[in-house]
PDB file of C-alpha atoms and ligand atoms in Angstrom:
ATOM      1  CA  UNK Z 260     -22.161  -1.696  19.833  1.00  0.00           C
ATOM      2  CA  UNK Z 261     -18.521  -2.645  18.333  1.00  0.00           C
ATOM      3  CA  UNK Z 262     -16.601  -5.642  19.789  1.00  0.00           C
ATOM      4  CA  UNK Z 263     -14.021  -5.317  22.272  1.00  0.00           C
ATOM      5  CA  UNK Z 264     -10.861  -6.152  19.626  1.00  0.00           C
ATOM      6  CA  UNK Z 265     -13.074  -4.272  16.305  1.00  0.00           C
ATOM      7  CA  UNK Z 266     -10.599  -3.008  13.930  1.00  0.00           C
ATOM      8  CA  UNK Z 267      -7.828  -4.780  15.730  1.00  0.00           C
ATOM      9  CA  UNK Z 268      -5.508  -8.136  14.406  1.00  0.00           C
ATOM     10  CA  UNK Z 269      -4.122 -10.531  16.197  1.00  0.00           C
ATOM     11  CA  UNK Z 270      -1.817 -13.603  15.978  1.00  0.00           C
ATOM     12  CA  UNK Z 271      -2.431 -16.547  18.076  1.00  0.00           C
ATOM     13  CA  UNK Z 272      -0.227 -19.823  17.896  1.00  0.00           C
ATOM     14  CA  UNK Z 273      -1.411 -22.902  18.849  1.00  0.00           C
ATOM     15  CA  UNK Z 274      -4.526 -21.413  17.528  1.00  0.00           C
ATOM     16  CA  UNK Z 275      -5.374 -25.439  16.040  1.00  0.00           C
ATOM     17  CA  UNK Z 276      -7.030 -26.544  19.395  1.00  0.00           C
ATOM     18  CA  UNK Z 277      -8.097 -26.242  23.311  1.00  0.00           C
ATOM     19  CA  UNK Z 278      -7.188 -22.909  24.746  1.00  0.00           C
ATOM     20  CA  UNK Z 279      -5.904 -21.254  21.211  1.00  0.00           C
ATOM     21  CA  UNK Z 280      -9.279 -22.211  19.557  1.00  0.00           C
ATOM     22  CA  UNK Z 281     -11.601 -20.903  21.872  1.00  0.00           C
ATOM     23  CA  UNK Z 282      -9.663 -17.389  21.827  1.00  0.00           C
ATOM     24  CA  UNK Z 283      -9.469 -17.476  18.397  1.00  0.00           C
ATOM     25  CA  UNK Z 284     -13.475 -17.648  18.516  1.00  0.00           C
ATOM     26  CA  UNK Z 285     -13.972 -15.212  21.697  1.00  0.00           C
ATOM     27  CA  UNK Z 286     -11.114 -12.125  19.542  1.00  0.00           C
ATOM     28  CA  UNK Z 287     -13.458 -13.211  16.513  1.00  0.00           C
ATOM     29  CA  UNK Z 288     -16.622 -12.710  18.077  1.00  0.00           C
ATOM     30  CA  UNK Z 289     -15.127  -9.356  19.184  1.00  0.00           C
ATOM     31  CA  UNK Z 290     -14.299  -8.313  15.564  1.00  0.00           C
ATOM     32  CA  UNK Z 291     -10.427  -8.922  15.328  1.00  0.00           C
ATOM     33  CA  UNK Z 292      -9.098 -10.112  12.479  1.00  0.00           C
ATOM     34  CA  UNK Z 293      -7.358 -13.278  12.640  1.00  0.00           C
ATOM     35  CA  UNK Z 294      -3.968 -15.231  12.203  1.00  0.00           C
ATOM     36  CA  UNK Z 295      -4.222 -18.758  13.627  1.00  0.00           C
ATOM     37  CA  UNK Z 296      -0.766 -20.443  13.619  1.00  0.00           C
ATOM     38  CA  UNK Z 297      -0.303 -24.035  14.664  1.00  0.00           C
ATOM     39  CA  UNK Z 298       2.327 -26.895  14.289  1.00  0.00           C
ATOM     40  CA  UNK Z 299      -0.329 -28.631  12.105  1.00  0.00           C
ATOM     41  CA  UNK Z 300      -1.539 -26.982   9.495  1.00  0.00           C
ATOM     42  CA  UNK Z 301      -4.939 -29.254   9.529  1.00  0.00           C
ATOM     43  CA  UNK Z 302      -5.909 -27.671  12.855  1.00  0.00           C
ATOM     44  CA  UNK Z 303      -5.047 -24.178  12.399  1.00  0.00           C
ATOM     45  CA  UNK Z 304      -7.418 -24.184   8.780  1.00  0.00           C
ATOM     46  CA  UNK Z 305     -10.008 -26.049  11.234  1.00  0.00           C
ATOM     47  CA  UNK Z 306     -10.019 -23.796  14.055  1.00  0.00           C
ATOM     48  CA  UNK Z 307     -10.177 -20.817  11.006  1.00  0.00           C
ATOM     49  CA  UNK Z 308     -13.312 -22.997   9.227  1.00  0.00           C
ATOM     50  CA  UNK Z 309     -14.605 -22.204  12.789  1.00  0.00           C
ATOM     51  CA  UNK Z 310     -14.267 -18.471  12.729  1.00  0.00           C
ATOM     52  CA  UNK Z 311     -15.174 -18.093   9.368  1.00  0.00           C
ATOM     53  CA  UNK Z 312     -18.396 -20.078  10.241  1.00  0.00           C
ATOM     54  CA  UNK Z 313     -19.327 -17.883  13.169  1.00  0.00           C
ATOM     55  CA  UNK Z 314     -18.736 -14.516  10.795  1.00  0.00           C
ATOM     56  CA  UNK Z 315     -15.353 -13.710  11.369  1.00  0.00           C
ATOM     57  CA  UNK Z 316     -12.120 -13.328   9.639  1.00  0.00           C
ATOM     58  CA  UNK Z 317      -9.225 -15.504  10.018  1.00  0.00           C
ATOM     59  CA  UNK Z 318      -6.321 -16.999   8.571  1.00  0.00           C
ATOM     60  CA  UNK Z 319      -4.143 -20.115   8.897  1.00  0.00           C
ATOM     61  CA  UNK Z 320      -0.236 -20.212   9.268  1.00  0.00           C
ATOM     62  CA  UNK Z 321       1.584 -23.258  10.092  1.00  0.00           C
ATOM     63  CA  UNK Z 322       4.983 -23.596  11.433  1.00  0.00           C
ATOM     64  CA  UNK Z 323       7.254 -24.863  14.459  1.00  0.00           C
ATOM     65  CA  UNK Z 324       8.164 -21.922  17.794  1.00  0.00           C
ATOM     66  CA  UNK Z 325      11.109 -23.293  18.436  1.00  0.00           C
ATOM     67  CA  UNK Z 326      12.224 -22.410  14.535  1.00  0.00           C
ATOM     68  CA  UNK Z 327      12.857 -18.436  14.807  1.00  0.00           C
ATOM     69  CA  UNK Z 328      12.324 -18.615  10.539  1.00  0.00           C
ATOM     70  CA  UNK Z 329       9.341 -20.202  10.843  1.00  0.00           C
ATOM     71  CA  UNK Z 330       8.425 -17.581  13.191  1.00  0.00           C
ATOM     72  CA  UNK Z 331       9.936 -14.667  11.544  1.00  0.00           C
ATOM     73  CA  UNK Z 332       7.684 -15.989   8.434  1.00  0.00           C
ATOM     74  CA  UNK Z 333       4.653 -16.223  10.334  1.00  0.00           C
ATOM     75  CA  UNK Z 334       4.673 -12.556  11.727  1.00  0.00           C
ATOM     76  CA  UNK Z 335       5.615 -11.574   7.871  1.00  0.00           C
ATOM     77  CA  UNK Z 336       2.620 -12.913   6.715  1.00  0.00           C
ATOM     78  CA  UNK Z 337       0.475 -11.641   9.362  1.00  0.00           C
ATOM     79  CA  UNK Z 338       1.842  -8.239   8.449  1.00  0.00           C
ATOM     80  CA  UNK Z 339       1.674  -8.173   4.641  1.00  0.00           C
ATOM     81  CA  UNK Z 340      -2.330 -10.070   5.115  1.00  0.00           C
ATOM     82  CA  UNK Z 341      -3.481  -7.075   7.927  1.00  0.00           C
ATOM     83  CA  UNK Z 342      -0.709  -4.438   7.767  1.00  0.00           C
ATOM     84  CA  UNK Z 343      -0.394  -4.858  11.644  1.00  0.00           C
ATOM     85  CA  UNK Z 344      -0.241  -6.964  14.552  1.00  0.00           C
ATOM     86  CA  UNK Z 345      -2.127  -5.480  17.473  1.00  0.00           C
ATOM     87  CA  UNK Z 346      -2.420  -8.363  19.566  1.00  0.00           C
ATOM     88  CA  UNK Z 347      -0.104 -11.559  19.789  1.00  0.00           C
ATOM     89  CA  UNK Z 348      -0.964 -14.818  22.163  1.00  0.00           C
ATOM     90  CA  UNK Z 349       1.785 -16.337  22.032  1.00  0.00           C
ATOM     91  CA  UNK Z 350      -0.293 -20.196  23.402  1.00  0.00           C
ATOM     92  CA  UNK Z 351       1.651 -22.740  22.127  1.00  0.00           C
ATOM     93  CA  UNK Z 352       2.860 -25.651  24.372  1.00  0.00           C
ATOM     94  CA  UNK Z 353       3.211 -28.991  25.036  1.00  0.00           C
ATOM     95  CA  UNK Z 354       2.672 -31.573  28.165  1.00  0.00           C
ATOM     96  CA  UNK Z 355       4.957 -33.620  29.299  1.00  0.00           C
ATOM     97  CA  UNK Z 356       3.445 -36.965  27.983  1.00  0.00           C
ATOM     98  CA  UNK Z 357       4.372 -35.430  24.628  1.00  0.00           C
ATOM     99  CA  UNK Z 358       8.018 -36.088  25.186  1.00  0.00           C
ATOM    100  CA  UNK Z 359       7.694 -39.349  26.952  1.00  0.00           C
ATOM    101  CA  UNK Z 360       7.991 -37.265  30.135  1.00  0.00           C
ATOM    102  CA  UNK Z 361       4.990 -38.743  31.839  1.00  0.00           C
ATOM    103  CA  UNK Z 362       4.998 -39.425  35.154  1.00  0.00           C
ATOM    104  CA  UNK Z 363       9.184 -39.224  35.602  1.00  0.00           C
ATOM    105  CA  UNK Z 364      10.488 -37.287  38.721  1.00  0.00           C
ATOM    106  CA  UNK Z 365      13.322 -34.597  38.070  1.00  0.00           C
ATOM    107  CA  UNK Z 366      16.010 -37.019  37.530  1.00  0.00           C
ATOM    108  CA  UNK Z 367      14.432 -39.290  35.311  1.00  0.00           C
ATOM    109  CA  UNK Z 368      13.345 -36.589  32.202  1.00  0.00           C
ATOM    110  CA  UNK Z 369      15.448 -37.826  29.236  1.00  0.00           C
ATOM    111  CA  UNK Z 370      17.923 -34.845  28.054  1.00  0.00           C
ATOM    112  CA  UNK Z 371      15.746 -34.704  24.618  1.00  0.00           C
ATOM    113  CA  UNK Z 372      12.553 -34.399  26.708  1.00  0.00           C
ATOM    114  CA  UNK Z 373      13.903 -31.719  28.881  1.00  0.00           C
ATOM    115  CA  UNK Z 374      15.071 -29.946  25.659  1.00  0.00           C
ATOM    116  CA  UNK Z 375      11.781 -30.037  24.019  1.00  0.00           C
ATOM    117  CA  UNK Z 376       9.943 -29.012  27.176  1.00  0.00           C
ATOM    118  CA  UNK Z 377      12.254 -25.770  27.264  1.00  0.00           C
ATOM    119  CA  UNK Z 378      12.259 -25.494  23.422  1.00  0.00           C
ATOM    120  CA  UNK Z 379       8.805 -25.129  23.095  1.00  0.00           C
ATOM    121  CA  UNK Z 380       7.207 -23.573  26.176  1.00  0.00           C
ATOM    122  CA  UNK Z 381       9.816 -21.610  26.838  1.00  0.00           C
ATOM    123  CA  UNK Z 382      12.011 -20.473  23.597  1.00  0.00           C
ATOM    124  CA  UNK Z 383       9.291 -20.612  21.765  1.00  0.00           C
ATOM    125  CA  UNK Z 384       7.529 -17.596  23.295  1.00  0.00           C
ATOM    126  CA  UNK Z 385      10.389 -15.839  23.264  1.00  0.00           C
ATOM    127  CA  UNK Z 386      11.089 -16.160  19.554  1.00  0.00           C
ATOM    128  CA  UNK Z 387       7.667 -15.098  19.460  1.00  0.00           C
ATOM    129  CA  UNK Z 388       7.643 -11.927  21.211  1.00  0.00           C
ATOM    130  CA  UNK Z 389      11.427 -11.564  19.676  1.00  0.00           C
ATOM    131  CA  UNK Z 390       9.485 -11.125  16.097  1.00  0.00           C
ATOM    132  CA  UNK Z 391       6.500  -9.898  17.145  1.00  0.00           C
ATOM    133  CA  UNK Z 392       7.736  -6.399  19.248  1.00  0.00           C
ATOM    134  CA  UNK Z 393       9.920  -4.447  16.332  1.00  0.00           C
ATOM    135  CA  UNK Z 394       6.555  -4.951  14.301  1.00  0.00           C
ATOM    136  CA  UNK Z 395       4.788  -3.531  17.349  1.00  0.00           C
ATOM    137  CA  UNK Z 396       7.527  -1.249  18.200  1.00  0.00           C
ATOM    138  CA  UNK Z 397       7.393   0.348  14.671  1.00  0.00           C
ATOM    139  CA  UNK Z 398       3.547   0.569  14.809  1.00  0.00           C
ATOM    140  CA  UNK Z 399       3.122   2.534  17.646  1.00  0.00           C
ATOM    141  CA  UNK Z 400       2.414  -0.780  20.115  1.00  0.00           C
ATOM    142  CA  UNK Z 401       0.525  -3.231  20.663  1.00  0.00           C
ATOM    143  CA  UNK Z 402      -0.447  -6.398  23.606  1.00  0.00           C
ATOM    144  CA  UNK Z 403       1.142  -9.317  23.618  1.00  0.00           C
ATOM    145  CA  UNK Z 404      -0.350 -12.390  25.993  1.00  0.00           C
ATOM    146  CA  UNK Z 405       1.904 -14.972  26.892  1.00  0.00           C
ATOM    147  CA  UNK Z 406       0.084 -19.262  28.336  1.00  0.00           C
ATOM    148  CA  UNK Z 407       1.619 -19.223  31.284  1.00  0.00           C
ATOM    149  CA  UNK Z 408       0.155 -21.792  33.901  1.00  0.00           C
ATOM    150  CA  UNK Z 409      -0.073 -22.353  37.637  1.00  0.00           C
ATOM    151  CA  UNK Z 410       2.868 -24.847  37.290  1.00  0.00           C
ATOM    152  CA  UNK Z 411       4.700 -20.894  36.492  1.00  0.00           C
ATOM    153  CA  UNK Z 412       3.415 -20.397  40.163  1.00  0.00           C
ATOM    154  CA  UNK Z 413       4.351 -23.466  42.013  1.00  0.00           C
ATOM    155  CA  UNK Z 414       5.661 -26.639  41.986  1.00  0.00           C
ATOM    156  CA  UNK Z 415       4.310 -29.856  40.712  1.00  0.00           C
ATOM    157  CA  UNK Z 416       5.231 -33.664  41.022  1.00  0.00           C
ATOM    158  CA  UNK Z 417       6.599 -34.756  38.123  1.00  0.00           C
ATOM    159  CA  UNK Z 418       6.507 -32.021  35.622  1.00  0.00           C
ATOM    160  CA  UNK Z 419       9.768 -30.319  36.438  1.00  0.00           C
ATOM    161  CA  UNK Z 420      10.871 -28.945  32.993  1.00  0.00           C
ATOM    162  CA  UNK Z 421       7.567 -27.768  32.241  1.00  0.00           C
ATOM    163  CA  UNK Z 422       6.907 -26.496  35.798  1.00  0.00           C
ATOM    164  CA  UNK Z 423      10.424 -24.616  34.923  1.00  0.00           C
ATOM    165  CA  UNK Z 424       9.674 -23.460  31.423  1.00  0.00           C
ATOM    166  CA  UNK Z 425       6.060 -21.989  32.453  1.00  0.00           C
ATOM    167  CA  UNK Z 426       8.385 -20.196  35.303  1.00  0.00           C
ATOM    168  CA  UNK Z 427      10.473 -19.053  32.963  1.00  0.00           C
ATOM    169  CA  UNK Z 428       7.419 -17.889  30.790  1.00  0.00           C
ATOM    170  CA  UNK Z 429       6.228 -15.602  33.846  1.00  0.00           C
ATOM    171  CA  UNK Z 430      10.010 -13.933  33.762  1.00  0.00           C
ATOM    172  CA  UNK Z 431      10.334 -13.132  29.770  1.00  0.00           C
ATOM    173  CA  UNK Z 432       6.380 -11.334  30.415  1.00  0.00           C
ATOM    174  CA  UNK Z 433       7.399  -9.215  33.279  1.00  0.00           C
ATOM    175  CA  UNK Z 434      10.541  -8.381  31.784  1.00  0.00           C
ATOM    176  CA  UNK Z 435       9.564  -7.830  28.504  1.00  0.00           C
ATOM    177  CA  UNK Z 436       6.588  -5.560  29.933  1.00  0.00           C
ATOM    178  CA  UNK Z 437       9.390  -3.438  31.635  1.00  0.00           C
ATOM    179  CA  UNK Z 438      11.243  -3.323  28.449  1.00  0.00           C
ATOM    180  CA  UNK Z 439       8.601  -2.203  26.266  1.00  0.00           C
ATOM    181  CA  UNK Z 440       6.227   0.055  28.556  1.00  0.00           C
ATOM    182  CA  UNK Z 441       7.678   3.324  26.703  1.00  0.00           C
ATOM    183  CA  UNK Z 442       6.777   1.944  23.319  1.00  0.00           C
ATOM    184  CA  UNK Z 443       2.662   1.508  24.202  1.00  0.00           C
ATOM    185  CA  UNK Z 444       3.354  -2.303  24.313  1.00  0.00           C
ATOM    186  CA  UNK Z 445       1.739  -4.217  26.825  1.00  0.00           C
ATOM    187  CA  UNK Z 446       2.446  -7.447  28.144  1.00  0.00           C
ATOM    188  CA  UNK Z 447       1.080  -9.958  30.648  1.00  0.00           C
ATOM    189  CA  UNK Z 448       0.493 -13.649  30.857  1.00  0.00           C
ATOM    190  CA  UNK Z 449      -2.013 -16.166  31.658  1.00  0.00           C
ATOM    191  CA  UNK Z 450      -2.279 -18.644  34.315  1.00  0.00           C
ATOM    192  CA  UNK Z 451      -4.536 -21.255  33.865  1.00  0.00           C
ATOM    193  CA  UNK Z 452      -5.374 -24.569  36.312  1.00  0.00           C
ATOM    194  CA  UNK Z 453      -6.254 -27.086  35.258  1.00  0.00           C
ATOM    195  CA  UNK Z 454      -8.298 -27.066  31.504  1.00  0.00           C
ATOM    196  CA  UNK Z 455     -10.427 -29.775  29.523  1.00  0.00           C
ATOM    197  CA  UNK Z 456      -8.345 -29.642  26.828  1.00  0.00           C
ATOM    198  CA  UNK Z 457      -6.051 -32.882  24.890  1.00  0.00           C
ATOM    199  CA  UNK Z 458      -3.349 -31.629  26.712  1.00  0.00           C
ATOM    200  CA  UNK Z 459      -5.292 -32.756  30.028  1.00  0.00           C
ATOM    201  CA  UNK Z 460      -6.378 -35.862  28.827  1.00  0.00           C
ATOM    202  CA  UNK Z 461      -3.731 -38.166  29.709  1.00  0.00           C
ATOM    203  CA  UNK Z 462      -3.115 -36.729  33.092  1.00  0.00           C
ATOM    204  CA  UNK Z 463      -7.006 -36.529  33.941  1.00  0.00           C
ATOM    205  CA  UNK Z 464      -6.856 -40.504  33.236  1.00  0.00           C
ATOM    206  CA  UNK Z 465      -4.120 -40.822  35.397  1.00  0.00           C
ATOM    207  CA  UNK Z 466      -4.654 -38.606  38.748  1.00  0.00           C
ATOM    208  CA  UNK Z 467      -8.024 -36.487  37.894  1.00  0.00           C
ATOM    209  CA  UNK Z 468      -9.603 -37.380  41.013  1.00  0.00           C
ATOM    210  CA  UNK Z 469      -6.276 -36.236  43.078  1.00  0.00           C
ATOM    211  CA  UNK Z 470      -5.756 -33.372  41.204  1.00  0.00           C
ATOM    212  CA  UNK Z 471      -9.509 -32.232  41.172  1.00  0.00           C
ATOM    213  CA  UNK Z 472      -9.787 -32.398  45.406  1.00  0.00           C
ATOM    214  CA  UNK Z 473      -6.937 -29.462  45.188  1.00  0.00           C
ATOM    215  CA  UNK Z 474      -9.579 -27.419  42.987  1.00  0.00           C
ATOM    216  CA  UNK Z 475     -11.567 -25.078  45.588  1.00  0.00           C
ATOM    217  CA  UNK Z 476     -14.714 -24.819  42.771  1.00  0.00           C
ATOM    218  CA  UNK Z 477     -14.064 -28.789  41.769  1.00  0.00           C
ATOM    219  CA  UNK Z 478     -14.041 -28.756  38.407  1.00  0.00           C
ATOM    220  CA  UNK Z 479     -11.862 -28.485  35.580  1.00  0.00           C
ATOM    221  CA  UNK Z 480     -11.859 -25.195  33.893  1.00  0.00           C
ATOM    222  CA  UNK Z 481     -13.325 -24.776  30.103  1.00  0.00           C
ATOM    223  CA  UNK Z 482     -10.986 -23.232  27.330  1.00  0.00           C
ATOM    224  CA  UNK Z 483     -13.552 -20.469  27.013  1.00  0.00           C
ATOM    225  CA  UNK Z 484     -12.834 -19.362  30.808  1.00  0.00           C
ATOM    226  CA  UNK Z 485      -9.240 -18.852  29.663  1.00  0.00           C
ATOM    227  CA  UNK Z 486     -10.214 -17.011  26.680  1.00  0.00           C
ATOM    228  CA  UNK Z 487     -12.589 -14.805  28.681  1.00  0.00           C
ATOM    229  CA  UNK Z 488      -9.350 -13.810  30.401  1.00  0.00           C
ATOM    230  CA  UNK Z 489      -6.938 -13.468  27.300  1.00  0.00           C
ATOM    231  CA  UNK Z 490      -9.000 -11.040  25.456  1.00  0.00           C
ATOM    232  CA  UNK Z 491      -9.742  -8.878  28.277  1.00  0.00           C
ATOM    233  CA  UNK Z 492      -5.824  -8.115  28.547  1.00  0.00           C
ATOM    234  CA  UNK Z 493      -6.063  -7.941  25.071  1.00  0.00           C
ATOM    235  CA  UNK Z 494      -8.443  -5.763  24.820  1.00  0.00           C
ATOM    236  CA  UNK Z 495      -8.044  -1.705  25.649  1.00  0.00           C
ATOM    237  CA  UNK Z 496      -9.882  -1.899  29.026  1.00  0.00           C
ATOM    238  CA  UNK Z 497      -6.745  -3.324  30.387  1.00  0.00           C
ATOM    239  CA  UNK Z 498      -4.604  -0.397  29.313  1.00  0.00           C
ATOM    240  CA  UNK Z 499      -3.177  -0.409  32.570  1.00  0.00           C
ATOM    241  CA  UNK Z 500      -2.332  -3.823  32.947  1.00  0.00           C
ATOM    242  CA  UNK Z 501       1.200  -4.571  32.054  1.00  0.00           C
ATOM    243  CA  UNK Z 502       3.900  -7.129  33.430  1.00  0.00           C
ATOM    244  CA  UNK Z 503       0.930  -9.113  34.978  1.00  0.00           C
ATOM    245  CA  UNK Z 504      -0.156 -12.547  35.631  1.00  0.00           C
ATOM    246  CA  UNK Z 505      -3.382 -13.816  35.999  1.00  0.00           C
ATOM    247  CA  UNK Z 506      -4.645 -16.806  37.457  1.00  0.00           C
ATOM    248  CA  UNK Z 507      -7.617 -18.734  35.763  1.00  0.00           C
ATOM    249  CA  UNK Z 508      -7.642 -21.703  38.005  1.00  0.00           C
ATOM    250  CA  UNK Z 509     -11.015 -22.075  40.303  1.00  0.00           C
ATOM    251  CA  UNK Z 510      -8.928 -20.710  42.642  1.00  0.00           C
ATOM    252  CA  UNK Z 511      -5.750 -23.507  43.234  1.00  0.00           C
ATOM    253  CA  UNK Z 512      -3.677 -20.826  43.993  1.00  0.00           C
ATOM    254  CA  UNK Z 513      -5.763 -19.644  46.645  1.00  0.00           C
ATOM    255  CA  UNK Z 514      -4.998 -22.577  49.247  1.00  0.00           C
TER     256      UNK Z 514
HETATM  257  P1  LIG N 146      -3.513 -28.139  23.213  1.00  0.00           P
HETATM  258  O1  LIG N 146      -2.612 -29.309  23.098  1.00  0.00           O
HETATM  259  O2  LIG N 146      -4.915 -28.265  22.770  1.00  0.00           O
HETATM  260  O3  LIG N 146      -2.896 -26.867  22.479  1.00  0.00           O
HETATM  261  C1  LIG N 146      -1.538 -26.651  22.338  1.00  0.00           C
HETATM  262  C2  LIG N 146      -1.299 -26.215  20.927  1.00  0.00           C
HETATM  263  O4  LIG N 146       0.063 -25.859  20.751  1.00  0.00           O
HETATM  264  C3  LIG N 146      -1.623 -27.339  19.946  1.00  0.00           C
HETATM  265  O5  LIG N 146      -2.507 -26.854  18.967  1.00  0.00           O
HETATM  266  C4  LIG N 146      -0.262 -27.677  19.390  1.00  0.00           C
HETATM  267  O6  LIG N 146      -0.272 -28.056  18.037  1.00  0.00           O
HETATM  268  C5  LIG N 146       0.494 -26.379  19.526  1.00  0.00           C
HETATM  269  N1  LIG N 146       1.919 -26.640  19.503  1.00  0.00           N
HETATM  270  C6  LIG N 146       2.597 -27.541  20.246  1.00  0.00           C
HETATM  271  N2  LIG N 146       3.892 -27.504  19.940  1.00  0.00           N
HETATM  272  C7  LIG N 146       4.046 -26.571  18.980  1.00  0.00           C
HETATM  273  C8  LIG N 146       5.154 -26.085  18.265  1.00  0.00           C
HETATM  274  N3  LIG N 146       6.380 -26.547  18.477  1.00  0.00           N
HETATM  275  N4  LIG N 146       4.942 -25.121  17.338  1.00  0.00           N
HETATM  276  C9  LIG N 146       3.715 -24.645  17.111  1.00  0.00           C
HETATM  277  N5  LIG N 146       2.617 -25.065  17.763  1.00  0.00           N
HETATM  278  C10 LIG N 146       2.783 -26.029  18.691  1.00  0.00           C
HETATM  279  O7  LIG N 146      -3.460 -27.738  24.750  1.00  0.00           O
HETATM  280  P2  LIG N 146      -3.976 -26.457  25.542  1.00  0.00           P
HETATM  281  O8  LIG N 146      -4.930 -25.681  24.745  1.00  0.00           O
HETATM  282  O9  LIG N 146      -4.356 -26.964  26.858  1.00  0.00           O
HETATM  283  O10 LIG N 146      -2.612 -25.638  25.730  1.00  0.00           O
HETATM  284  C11 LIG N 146      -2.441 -24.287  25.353  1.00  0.00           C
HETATM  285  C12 LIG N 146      -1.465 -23.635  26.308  1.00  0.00           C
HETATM  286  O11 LIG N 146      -2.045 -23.619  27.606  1.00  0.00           O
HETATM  287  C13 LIG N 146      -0.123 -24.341  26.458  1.00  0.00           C
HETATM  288  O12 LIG N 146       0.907 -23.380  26.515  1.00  0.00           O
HETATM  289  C14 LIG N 146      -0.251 -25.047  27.795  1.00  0.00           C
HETATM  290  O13 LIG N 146       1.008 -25.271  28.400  1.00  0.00           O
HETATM  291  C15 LIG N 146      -1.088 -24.062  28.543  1.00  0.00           C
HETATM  292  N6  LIG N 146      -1.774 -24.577  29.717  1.00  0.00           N
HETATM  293  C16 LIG N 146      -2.718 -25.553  29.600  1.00  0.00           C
HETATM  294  C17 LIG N 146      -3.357 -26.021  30.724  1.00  0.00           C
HETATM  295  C18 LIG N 146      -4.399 -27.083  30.669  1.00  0.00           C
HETATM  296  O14 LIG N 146      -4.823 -27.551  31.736  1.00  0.00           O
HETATM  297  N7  LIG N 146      -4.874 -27.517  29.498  1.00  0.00           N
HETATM  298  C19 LIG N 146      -3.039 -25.493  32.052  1.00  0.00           C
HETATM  299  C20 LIG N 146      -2.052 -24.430  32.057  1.00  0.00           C
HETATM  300  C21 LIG N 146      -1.455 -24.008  30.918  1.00  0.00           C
HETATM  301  P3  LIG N 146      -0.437 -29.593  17.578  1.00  0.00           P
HETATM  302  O15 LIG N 146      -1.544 -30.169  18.371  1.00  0.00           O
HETATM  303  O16 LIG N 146      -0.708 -29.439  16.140  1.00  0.00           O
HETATM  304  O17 LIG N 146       0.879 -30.246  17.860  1.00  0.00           O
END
């Protein structure tokens, strides 16, 4: 029986941990061939160690989304190693406790931190899909899966620029799913709760128990229940899935 992605590549940044890693293994494990891309270089050739480990075929790129070159070069090479890009998640992101954002209501984020926060979970998708569709475009299509979050759904105390960049997220995918329809691109986001991942970490320490009694199964999801998700829309029994968003949250967006 041949995998769900066989034949197919595919591109994921911030492929070097949590949710990236685990689709990198799930698209592997359905016999795509790999590009991990992640701002450290260290994790992306781990999370490829990983794949080739398990039997598949991967890669490691390293670079910065909110730099359109080091974008441009990373869809380059994933052209010149496979010839194609069939399917792009574009994962990368940050928290806010990266940019000393922890914690601060909407008037206390720091100009730089609210820049980051846009740069990278916002822009940097964009650039992504920006590079990534005239390669698809001249191929004859492709899928492209954008992280999107529940904090692209609704509001949450203290995490305003990210709650507004992973809104933001949710507009470029239905847009961009209008756009593109005509050229056999597809593309739909992601919406996952809340996810035992580093990025969690520091806010789990904080507030888990508040944050878990608003989770109707009570739990924290696993990376792998994302990536479940991700390659499915990947994948071509979603072919008529475009300009979507799907929630992955043990149903937090149900209340
Ligand atoms: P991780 O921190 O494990 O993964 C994020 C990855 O993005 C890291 O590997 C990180 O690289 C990479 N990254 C960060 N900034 C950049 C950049 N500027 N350029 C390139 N790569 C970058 O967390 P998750 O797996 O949890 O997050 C993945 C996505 O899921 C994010 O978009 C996040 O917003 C989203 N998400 C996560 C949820 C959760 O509960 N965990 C919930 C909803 C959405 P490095 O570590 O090397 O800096």
């Amino acid at each position: 029986m041949s995998g769900m992605l066989e034949g197919k590549s595919a591109l994921i940044t911030g492929g070097g941990g949590g949710i990236g890693r685990a689709t990198a293994l799930a698209f592997a494990r359905e016999g795509a061939r790999l590009a991990i891309a992640d701002y450290s270089e260290q994790a992306a050739a781990e999370t490829v160690a990983l794949v080739n480990a398990a039997g598949g075929q991967a890669m490691s790129l390293s670079g910065d989304v909110t730099d359109s070159s080091h974008v441009q070069a990373m869809v380059a090479a994933v052209v010149a190693a496979y010839g194609r890009i069939d399917c792009a998640y574009n994962n990368a992101g940050i928290a806010g406790y990266q940019v000393g954002a922890a914690g601060k209501l909407t008037h206390e984020w720091s100009d730089d931190a609210f820049d980051r926060m846009i740069g990278v979970n916002l822009k940097g998708v964009w650039l992504c899909m920006k590079h990534e569709l005239p390669q698809m475009i001249a191929q004859g299509g492709g899928t492209i899966v954008n992280t999107g979050s529940i904090a692209g759904l609704v509001g949450l105390y203290t995490s305003s620029a990210y709650v507004a960049a992973k809104h933001g997220v949710l507009g470029l995918t239905k847009t961009a799913a209008l756009e593109y329809a005509g050229n056999n691109i597809r593309v739909n986001a992601v919406c996952p709760g809340y996810i035992e991942t580093k990025m969690t970490e520091d806010t789990m320490k904080r507030r888990g128990a508040e944050l878990m009694a608003k989770v109707p199964v009570g739990r924290m999801g696993k990376p792998e229940e994302i990536a479940e998700m991700v390659l499915w829309l990947s994948s071509d029994r979603a072919t008529y899935v475009t300009g979507a968003c799907y929630n992955v949250d043990g149903g937090y967006m149900a209340i």
